[in-house]
mmCIF file of C-alpha atoms in Angstrom:
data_model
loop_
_atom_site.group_PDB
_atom_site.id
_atom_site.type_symbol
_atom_site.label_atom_id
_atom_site.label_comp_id
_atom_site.label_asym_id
_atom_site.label_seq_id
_atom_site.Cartn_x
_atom_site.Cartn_y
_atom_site.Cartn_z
ATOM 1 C CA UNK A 1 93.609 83.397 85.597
ATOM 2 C CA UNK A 2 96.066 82.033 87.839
ATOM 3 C CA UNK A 3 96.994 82.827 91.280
ATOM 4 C CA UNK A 4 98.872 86.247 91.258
ATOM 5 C CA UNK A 5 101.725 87.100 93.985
ATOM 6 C CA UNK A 6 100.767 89.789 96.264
ATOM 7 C CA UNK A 7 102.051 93.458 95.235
ATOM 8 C CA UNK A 8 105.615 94.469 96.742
ATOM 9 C CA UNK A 9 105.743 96.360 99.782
ATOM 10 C CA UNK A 10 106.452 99.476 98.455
ATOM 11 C CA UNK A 11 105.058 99.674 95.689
ATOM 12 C CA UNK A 12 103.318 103.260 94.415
ATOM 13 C CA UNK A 13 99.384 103.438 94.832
ATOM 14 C CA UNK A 14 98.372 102.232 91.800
ATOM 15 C CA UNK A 15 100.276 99.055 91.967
ATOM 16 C CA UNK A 16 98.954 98.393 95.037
ATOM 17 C CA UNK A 17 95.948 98.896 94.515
ATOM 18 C CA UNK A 18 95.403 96.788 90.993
ATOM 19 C CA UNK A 19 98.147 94.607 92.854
ATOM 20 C CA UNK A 20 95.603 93.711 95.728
ATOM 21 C CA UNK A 21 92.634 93.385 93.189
ATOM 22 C CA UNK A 22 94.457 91.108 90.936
ATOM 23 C CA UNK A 23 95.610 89.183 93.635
ATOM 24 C CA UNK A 24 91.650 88.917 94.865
ATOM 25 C CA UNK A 25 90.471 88.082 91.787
ATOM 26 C CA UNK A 26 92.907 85.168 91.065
ATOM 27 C CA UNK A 27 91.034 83.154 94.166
ATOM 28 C CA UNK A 28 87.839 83.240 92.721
ATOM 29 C CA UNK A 29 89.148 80.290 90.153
ATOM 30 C CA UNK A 30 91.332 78.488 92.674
ATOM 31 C CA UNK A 31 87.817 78.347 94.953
ATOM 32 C CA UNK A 32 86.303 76.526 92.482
ATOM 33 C CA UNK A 33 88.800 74.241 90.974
ATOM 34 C CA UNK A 34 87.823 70.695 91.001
ATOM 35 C CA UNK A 35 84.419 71.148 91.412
ATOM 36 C CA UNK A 36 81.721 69.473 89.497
ATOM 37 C CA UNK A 37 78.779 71.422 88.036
ATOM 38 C CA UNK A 38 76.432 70.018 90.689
ATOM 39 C CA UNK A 39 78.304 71.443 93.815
ATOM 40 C CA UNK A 40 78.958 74.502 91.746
ATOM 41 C CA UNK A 41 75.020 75.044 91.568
ATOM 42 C CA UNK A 42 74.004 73.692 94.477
ATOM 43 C CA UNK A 43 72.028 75.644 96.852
ATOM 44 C CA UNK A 44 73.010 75.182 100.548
ATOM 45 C CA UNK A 45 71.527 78.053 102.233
ATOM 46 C CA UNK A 46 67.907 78.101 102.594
ATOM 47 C CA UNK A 47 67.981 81.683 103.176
ATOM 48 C CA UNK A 48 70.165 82.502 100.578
ATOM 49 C CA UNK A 49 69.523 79.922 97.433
ATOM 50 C CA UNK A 50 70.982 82.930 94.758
ATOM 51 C CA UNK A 51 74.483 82.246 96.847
ATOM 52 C CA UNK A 52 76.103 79.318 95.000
ATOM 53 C CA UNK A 53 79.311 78.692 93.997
ATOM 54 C CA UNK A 54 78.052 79.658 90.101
ATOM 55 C CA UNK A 55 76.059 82.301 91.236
ATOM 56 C CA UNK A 56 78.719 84.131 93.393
ATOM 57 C CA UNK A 57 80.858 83.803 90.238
ATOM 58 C CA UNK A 58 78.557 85.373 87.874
ATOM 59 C CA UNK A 59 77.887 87.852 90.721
ATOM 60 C CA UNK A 60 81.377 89.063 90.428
ATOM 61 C CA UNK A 61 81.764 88.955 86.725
ATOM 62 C CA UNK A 62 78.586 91.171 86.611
ATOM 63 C CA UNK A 63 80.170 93.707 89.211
ATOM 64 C CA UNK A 64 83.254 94.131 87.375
ATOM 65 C CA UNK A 65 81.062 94.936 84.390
ATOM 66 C CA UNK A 66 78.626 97.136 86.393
ATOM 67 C CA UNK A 67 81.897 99.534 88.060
ATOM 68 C CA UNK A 68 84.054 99.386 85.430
ATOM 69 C CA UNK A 69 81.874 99.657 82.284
ATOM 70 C CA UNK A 70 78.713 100.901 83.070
ATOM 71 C CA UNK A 71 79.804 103.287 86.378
ATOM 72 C CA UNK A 72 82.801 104.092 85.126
ATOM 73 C CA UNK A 73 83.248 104.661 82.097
ATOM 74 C CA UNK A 74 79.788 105.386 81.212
ATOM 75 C CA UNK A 75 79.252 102.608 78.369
ATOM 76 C CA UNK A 76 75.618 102.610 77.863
ATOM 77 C CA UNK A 77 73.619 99.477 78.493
ATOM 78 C CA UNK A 78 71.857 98.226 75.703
ATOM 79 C CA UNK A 79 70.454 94.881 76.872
ATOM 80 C CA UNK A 80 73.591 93.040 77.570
ATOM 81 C CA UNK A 81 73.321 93.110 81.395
ATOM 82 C CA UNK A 82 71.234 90.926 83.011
ATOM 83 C CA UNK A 83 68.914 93.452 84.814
ATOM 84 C CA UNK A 84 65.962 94.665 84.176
ATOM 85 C CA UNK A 85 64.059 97.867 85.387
ATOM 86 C CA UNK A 86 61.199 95.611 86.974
ATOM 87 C CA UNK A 87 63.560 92.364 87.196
ATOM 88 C CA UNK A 88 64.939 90.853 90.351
ATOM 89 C CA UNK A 89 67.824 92.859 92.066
ATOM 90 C CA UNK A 90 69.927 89.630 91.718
ATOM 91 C CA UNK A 91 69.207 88.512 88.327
ATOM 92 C CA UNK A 92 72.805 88.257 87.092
ATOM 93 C CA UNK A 93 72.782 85.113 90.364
ATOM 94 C CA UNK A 94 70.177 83.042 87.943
ATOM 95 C CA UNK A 95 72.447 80.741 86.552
ATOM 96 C CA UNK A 96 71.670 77.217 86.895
ATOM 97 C CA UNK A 97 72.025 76.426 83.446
ATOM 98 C CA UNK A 98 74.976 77.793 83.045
ATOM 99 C CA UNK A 99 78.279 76.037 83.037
ATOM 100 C CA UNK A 100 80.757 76.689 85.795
ATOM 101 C CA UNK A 101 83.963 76.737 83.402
ATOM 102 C CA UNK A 102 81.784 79.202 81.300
ATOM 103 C CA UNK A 103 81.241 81.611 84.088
ATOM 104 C CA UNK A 104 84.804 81.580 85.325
ATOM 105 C CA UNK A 105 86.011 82.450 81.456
ATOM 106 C CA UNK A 106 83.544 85.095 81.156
ATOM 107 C CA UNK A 107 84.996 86.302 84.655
ATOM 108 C CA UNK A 108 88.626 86.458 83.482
ATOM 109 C CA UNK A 109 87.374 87.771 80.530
ATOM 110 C CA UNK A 110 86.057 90.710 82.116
ATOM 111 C CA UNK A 111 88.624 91.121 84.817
ATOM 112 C CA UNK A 112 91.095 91.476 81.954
ATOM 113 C CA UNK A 113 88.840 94.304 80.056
ATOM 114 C CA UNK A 114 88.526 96.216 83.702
ATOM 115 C CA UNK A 115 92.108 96.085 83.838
ATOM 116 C CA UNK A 116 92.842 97.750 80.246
ATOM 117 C CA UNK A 117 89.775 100.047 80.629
ATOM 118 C CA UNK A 118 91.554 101.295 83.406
ATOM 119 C CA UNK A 119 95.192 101.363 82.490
ATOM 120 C CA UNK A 120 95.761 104.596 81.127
ATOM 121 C CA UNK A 121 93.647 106.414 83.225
ATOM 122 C CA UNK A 122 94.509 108.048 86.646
ATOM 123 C CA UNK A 123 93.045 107.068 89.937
ATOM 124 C CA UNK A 124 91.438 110.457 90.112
ATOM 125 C CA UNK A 125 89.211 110.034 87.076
ATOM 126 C CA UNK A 126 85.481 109.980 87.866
ATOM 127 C CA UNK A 127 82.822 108.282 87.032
ATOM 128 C CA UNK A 128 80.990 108.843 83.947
ATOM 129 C CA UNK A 129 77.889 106.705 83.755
ATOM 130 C CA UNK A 130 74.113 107.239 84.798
ATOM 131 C CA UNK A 131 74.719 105.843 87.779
ATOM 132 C CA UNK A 132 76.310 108.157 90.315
ATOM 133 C CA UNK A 133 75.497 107.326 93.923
ATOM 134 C CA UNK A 134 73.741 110.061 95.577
ATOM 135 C CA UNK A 135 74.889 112.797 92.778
ATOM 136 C CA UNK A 136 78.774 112.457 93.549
ATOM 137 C CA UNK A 137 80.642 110.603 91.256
ATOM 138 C CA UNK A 138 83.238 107.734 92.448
ATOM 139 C CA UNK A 139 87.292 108.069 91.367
ATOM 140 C CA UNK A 140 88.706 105.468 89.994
ATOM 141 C CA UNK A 141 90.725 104.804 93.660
ATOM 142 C CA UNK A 142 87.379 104.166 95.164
ATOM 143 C CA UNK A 143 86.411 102.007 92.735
ATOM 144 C CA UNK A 144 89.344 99.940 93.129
ATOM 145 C CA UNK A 145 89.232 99.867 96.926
ATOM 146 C CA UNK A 146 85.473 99.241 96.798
ATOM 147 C CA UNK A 147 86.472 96.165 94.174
ATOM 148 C CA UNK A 148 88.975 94.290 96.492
ATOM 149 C CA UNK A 149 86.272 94.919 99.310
ATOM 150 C CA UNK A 150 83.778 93.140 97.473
ATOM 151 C CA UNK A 151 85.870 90.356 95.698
ATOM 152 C CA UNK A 152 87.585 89.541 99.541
ATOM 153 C CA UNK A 153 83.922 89.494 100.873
ATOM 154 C CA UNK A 154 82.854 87.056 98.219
ATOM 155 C CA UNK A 155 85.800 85.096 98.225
ATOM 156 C CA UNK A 156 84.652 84.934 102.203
ATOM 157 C CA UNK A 157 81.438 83.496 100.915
ATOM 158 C CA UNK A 158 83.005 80.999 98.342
ATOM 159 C CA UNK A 159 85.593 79.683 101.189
ATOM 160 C CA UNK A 160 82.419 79.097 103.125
ATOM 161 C CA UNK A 161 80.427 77.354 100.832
ATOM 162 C CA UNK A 162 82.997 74.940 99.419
ATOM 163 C CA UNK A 163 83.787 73.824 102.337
ATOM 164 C CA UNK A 164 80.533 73.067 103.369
ATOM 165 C CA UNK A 165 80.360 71.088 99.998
ATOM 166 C CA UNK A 166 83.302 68.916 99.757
ATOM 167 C CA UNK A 167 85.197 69.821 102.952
ATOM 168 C CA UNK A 168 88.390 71.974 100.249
ATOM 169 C CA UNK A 169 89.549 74.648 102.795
ATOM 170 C CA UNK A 170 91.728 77.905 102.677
ATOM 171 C CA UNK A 171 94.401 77.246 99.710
ATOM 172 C CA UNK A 172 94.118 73.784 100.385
ATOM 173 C CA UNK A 173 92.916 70.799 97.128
ATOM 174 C CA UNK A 174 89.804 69.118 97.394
ATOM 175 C CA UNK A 175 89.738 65.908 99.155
ATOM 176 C CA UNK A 176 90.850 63.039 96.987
#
């Protein structure tokens, strides 16, 4: 995916709202451009060893997945999601052995399928799946808004952690 412009000004809802998601999304590979598969798996926080560059990747990737698919639209999971009813909360995070290039495909990949899963529909269609919060069903508008709150938030966390890594800040390169 490659770095998006932000929406127009006055744009309709919609396009702002995909516009600002799109835009959020297209960090996520910029963050980790550059970066070798040891920094992308390398645990700096003690407190916090799930949050990795990888992991936060494969975090997102699963979340698309999760509102889009599962919430959403109400696919049914048959064993292709990484949880498990007695599993860890975070298991879609375990992914040391997976490559960093791999993740961020699978990412755009799924980013793409959330955006045509959601193209014909309008932002007050509701969620379908098992998974209704507290017995009242999302609209698609909060699911967007709740999406570019939790991509910007995680994008936070990448900033954070590659520049602890290799010093790469903002929209800046990597060192040479």
């Amino acid at each position: 995916m490659t770095v998006v412009s932000r929406p127009p000004l006055t744009s309709d809802e919609r396009t702002q709202l995909t516009g600002w998601l799109d835009l959020q999304r297209s960090f996520v590979r910029m963050k980790c451009a550059g970066l070798g598969e040891e920094d992308a798996h390398r645990k700096l926080l003690p407190t916090s060893p799930l949050m990795t560059m990888a992991g936060l990747v494969a975090h997102l990737r699963w979340n698309e997945y999760s509102w889009f698919q599962l919430n959403l639209m109400g696919v049914p999971d048959t064993g292709q999601t990484p949880w498990t009813e007695d599993g860890h909360p975070d298991a879609e995070m375990f992914v040391d052995d997976v490559p960093l290039a791999q993740l961020l495909d699978e990412y755009d990949a799924e980013c793409a399928r959330s955006n045509e899963t959601i193209a014909g529909l309008s932002l007050d269609e509701v969620e379908k799946g098992p998974y209704v919060a507290k017995g009242e069903a999302a609209s698609l508008r909060y699911i967007l808004c709740h999406m570019i709150e939790e991509t910007a938030r995680h994008l936070g966390h990448l900033d954070i952690i590659r520049e602890l890594l290799d010093g790469t800040t903002s929209y800046t390169k990597a060192p040479e």
